[in-house]
Amino acid sequence: MELFSIFSRKNAPIQVPYVTDVHSHVLPGVDDGSQDVESSIYLLRNMQKWGIRHVIATPHVAEGFPNDEVTLDAALDRLQKELAKTDLTVTVSRSSENRIDDFFRQQLQAGLIKTYPNSYILVENSFLQEPWQLDRFLFDLKVKGYNPIMAHPERFYYYHQSPERYDQLHRAGNLFQVNLLSLAGGYGKDEKKVAERLIEKGYVDFLGTDLHSERHVEIIDAYLRSKDARRHFQMLSGKLLNDRVFE
């Protein structure tokens, strides 16, 4: 029995090194994440198990998912009402993950984008190519009082071929949010390698689950039982902004 207990402790998942998750798709029925409230509760239950106490959901705002504040606030309200009926203590609010395209620009211009606290805003590149005049766009965001966070830069293959671009973007004051799924190898070896390189360079300002589905739960749960997770979190100790910028 004692040996079993020791074995169980060694294989138990460790907790993530933050309590505020800044990137997930747990709002029901609005994008390619959770499709109903029941699935959302399942995702939140696991996030709480990992040590997360507050989830800032980030549904897609993009031409492919033309969500507006009415749609997203209604989904958040449905989820919060159902969450209140459970034994969970995790809280949920929302911002959005904003693909840099014409729809997002229009929403931003109209003042319809709900940012994180303190005007932090999560922006996402196209997966095909870097957005036109990206540097100017990010600079203009800062001039307007926003603090841009680049979502999962480790996932963009065009940067893998030009790694100096990471240096340019981060040194210009753009914050990087890396996915736990990338560090877990959930997207592939290249994404994991680049994510680890960004940690080594000190470029990882935020971690996020980017949780969409039960399959993602399985990947992250296995990762949190691994030596890789312990090594990554030790390297990131004291460096993440997840909890600091929302105080």
Short mmCIF file of C-alpha atoms in Angstrom, two decimals:
data_model
loop_
_atom_site.label_atom_id
_atom_site.label_comp_id
_atom_site.label_asym_id
_atom_site.label_seq_id
_atom_site.Cartn_x
_atom_site.Cartn_y
_atom_site.Cartn_z
CA MET A 1 0.00 0.00 0.00
CA GLU A 2 2.83 2.37 0.86
CA LEU A 3 4.58 1.65 -2.45
CA PHE A 4 1.33 2.29 -4.31
CA SER A 5 0.95 5.65 -2.54
CA ILE A 6 4.47 6.68 -3.50
CA PHE A 7 3.87 5.62 -7.10
CA SER A 8 0.56 7.55 -7.19
CA ARG A 9 2.17 10.74 -5.90
CA LYS A 10 4.93 10.53 -8.49
CA ASN A 11 2.38 10.22 -11.28
CA ALA A 12 -0.12 12.77 -10.00
CA PRO A 13 -0.48 15.87 -12.20
CA ILE A 14 1.32 18.96 -10.95
CA GLN A 15 -0.50 22.28 -10.96
CA VAL A 16 0.07 24.98 -13.53
CA PRO A 17 2.27 27.89 -12.41
CA TYR A 18 -0.54 30.46 -12.44
CA VAL A 19 -4.13 30.79 -11.22
CA THR A 20 -5.51 32.97 -14.05
CA ASP A 21 -5.83 31.32 -17.45
CA VAL A 22 -5.84 33.88 -20.24
CA HIS A 23 -6.57 31.75 -23.31
CA SER A 24 -9.30 29.15 -23.68
CA HIS A 25 -12.39 28.40 -25.71
CA VAL A 26 -14.83 27.35 -23.00
CA LEU A 27 -17.79 29.57 -23.89
CA PRO A 28 -20.49 27.29 -25.28
CA GLY A 29 -21.53 27.31 -28.92
CA VAL A 30 -19.65 30.35 -30.24
CA ASP A 31 -16.57 28.96 -32.02
CA ASP A 32 -14.56 25.77 -32.52
CA GLY A 33 -14.29 25.20 -28.78
CA SER A 34 -16.97 23.93 -26.41
CA GLN A 35 -20.24 23.30 -28.21
CA ASP A 36 -22.57 23.19 -25.20
CA VAL A 37 -22.73 24.12 -21.53
CA GLU A 38 -22.14 20.55 -20.36
CA SER A 39 -18.85 20.39 -22.24
CA SER A 40 -17.87 23.79 -20.85
CA ILE A 41 -18.42 22.58 -17.28
CA TYR A 42 -16.28 19.51 -17.98
CA LEU A 43 -13.44 21.71 -19.25
CA LEU A 44 -13.71 24.06 -16.28
CA ARG A 45 -13.73 21.15 -13.82
CA ASN A 46 -10.40 20.00 -15.19
CA MET A 47 -8.95 23.50 -15.24
CA GLN A 48 -9.78 23.85 -11.55
CA LYS A 49 -8.10 20.50 -10.91
CA TRP A 50 -4.93 21.92 -12.50
CA GLY A 51 -4.89 24.82 -10.03
CA ILE A 52 -6.66 27.44 -12.14
CA ARG A 53 -9.00 29.66 -10.13
CA HIS A 54 -10.05 32.21 -12.72
CA VAL A 55 -10.64 31.69 -16.42
CA ILE A 56 -10.72 34.60 -18.83
CA ALA A 57 -12.34 32.92 -21.81
CA THR A 58 -11.14 34.05 -25.22
CA PRO A 59 -13.62 33.08 -27.95
CA HIS A 60 -12.53 33.79 -31.50
CA VAL A 61 -13.35 37.14 -33.03
CA ALA A 62 -12.55 36.79 -36.73
CA GLU A 63 -14.10 36.74 -40.17
CA GLY A 64 -14.58 32.99 -39.75
CA PHE A 65 -16.22 33.52 -36.34
CA PRO A 66 -17.89 36.95 -36.53
CA ASN A 67 -18.78 37.07 -32.85
CA ASP A 68 -20.00 40.30 -31.34
CA GLU A 69 -20.51 41.44 -27.76
CA VAL A 70 -24.19 40.40 -27.73
CA THR A 71 -23.44 36.82 -28.78
CA LEU A 72 -20.45 36.43 -26.48
CA ASP A 73 -22.04 38.00 -23.41
CA ALA A 74 -25.10 35.78 -23.84
CA ALA A 75 -22.88 32.68 -23.97
CA LEU A 76 -20.99 33.84 -20.89
CA ASP A 77 -24.25 34.41 -19.03
CA ARG A 78 -25.49 30.90 -19.86
CA LEU A 79 -22.25 29.39 -18.65
CA GLN A 80 -22.09 31.40 -15.44
CA LYS A 81 -25.66 30.45 -14.51
CA GLU A 82 -24.93 26.75 -15.02
CA LEU A 83 -21.59 27.03 -13.21
CA ALA A 84 -23.39 28.47 -10.18
CA LYS A 85 -25.34 25.20 -9.87
CA THR A 86 -22.17 23.13 -9.50
CA ASP A 87 -19.69 22.59 -6.69
CA LEU A 88 -16.94 24.33 -8.67
CA THR A 89 -15.27 27.47 -7.31
CA VAL A 90 -13.50 28.53 -10.52
CA THR A 91 -14.81 31.82 -11.92
CA VAL A 92 -15.25 32.74 -15.58
CA SER A 93 -15.15 36.09 -17.33
CA ARG A 94 -14.36 36.82 -20.95
CA SER A 95 -12.22 38.74 -23.37
CA SER A 96 -11.54 37.43 -26.90
CA GLU A 97 -8.87 36.04 -29.18
CA ASN A 98 -8.74 38.52 -32.03
CA ARG A 99 -7.55 37.42 -35.45
CA ILE A 100 -5.91 40.37 -37.17
CA ASP A 101 -8.32 40.75 -40.08
CA ASP A 102 -10.91 43.22 -41.37
CA PHE A 103 -13.69 42.03 -39.04
CA PHE A 104 -11.58 42.50 -35.93
CA ARG A 105 -10.35 45.90 -37.13
CA GLN A 106 -13.96 47.02 -37.61
CA GLN A 107 -14.99 45.79 -34.17
CA LEU A 108 -11.98 47.47 -32.61
CA GLN A 109 -12.67 50.75 -34.39
CA ALA A 110 -16.27 50.65 -33.14
CA GLY A 111 -15.10 50.07 -29.55
CA LEU A 112 -16.75 46.66 -29.37
CA ILE A 113 -13.76 44.56 -28.27
CA LYS A 114 -13.74 43.57 -24.61
CA THR A 115 -10.13 43.58 -23.47
CA TYR A 116 -8.53 41.97 -20.49
CA PRO A 117 -8.23 44.19 -17.40
CA ASN A 118 -5.71 47.00 -17.78
CA SER A 119 -6.25 47.15 -21.56
CA TYR A 120 -4.34 43.98 -22.39
CA ILE A 121 -5.58 42.54 -25.68
CA LEU A 122 -4.96 39.12 -27.23
CA VAL A 123 -4.23 39.22 -30.97
CA GLU A 124 -3.69 36.32 -33.32
CA ASN A 125 -1.80 36.15 -36.61
CA SER A 126 -3.05 34.28 -39.64
CA PHE A 127 -1.59 30.79 -39.86
CA LEU A 128 -0.81 31.32 -43.56
CA GLN A 129 1.38 34.41 -43.39
CA GLU A 130 2.23 37.33 -41.16
CA PRO A 131 -0.42 40.06 -41.31
CA TRP A 132 0.40 42.98 -43.57
CA GLN A 133 2.19 45.77 -41.70
CA LEU A 134 2.03 43.84 -38.43
CA ASP A 135 4.62 45.99 -36.70
CA ARG A 136 2.70 49.15 -37.51
CA PHE A 137 -0.56 47.60 -36.34
CA LEU A 138 0.93 46.54 -33.00
CA PHE A 139 2.56 49.95 -32.57
CA ASP A 140 -0.76 51.68 -33.25
CA LEU A 141 -2.43 49.49 -30.63
CA LYS A 142 0.08 50.71 -28.06
CA VAL A 143 -0.41 54.34 -29.09
CA LYS A 144 -4.15 53.88 -28.50
CA GLY A 145 -3.47 52.60 -24.97
CA TYR A 146 -3.67 48.85 -25.56
CA ASN A 147 -1.11 46.31 -24.38
CA PRO A 148 -0.90 43.67 -27.15
CA ILE A 149 -0.33 40.02 -26.31
CA MET A 150 0.53 37.80 -29.27
CA ALA A 151 -1.31 34.48 -29.06
CA HIS A 152 0.77 31.31 -29.47
CA PRO A 153 3.59 32.69 -31.71
CA GLU A 154 5.23 29.27 -31.52
CA ARG A 155 2.54 27.90 -33.82
CA PHE A 156 3.34 30.02 -36.88
CA TYR A 157 5.57 28.10 -39.26
CA TYR A 158 6.74 31.17 -41.14
CA TYR A 159 8.49 32.27 -37.94
CA HIS A 160 10.16 28.87 -37.57
CA GLN A 161 12.05 29.66 -40.78
CA SER A 162 12.97 33.17 -39.55
CA PRO A 163 13.49 32.87 -35.79
CA GLU A 164 15.02 36.35 -35.63
CA ARG A 165 11.47 37.65 -36.08
CA TYR A 166 10.69 36.54 -32.54
CA ASP A 167 13.55 38.74 -31.32
CA GLN A 168 12.27 41.73 -33.27
CA LEU A 169 8.68 41.39 -32.10
CA HIS A 170 9.42 40.77 -28.44
CA ARG A 171 12.09 43.46 -28.19
CA ALA A 172 9.55 45.91 -29.61
CA GLY A 173 7.48 45.39 -26.46
CA ASN A 174 4.96 42.85 -27.73
CA LEU A 175 4.15 40.21 -25.14
CA PHE A 176 4.06 36.51 -26.02
CA GLN A 177 1.50 33.95 -24.82
CA VAL A 178 2.56 30.33 -25.30
CA ASN A 179 0.15 27.37 -25.18
CA LEU A 180 0.47 24.53 -22.71
CA LEU A 181 -0.64 22.33 -25.61
CA SER A 182 2.48 23.38 -27.52
CA LEU A 183 4.78 22.54 -24.60
CA ALA A 184 2.96 19.21 -24.32
CA GLY A 185 3.71 18.40 -27.95
CA GLY A 186 0.02 18.52 -28.78
CA TYR A 187 0.60 20.24 -32.13
CA GLY A 188 3.85 18.54 -33.05
CA LYS A 189 7.59 18.46 -32.38
CA ASP A 190 8.38 21.75 -34.12
CA GLU A 191 5.90 23.75 -32.06
CA LYS A 192 7.21 22.19 -28.86
CA LYS A 193 10.81 22.92 -29.80
CA VAL A 194 10.06 26.55 -30.63
CA ALA A 195 8.02 27.00 -27.43
CA GLU A 196 10.96 25.68 -25.40
CA ARG A 197 13.31 28.02 -27.24
CA LEU A 198 11.08 30.97 -26.38
CA ILE A 199 11.25 29.95 -22.70
CA GLU A 200 15.05 29.80 -22.91
CA LYS A 201 15.15 33.29 -24.41
CA GLY A 202 12.90 34.69 -21.69
CA TYR A 203 10.19 35.56 -24.19
CA VAL A 204 7.27 33.72 -22.58
CA ASP A 205 5.19 36.30 -20.72
CA PHE A 206 1.97 34.30 -20.42
CA LEU A 207 0.94 30.67 -20.53
CA GLY A 208 -2.53 29.62 -21.61
CA THR A 209 -4.29 26.31 -22.01
CA ASP A 210 -5.99 27.22 -25.34
CA LEU A 211 -8.40 24.52 -24.21
CA HIS A 212 -11.05 23.55 -26.77
CA SER A 213 -12.06 19.97 -26.15
CA GLU A 214 -11.89 16.78 -24.10
CA ARG A 215 -8.96 15.67 -26.23
CA HIS A 216 -7.06 18.78 -25.16
CA VAL A 217 -7.82 17.90 -21.53
CA GLU A 218 -6.21 14.50 -22.03
CA ILE A 219 -3.08 16.02 -23.60
CA ILE A 220 -2.60 18.62 -20.89
CA ASP A 221 -3.36 16.16 -18.09
CA ALA A 222 -0.66 13.80 -19.40
CA TYR A 223 1.75 16.71 -19.80
CA LEU A 224 1.23 17.77 -16.17
CA ARG A 225 2.40 14.30 -15.10
CA SER A 226 5.63 14.59 -17.10
CA LYS A 227 9.19 15.61 -16.34
CA ASP A 228 8.92 18.14 -19.16
CA ALA A 229 6.21 20.07 -17.30
CA ARG A 230 8.33 20.24 -14.15
CA ARG A 231 11.34 21.41 -16.15
CA HIS A 232 9.38 24.02 -18.09
CA PHE A 233 7.66 25.42 -15.01
CA GLN A 234 10.92 25.64 -13.12
CA MET A 235 12.41 27.71 -15.96
CA LEU A 236 9.34 29.98 -15.93
CA SER A 237 9.25 30.43 -12.16
CA GLY A 238 8.67 34.08 -11.24
CA LYS A 239 8.50 35.20 -14.87
CA LEU A 240 4.87 34.79 -15.89
CA LEU A 241 2.52 37.76 -15.92
CA ASN A 242 -0.76 35.80 -15.86
CA ASP A 243 -1.66 36.80 -12.34
CA ARG A 244 0.25 40.08 -12.00
CA VAL A 245 -1.32 42.18 -14.74
CA PHE A 246 -4.87 41.52 -13.57
CA GLU A 247 -4.37 42.59 -9.94
#
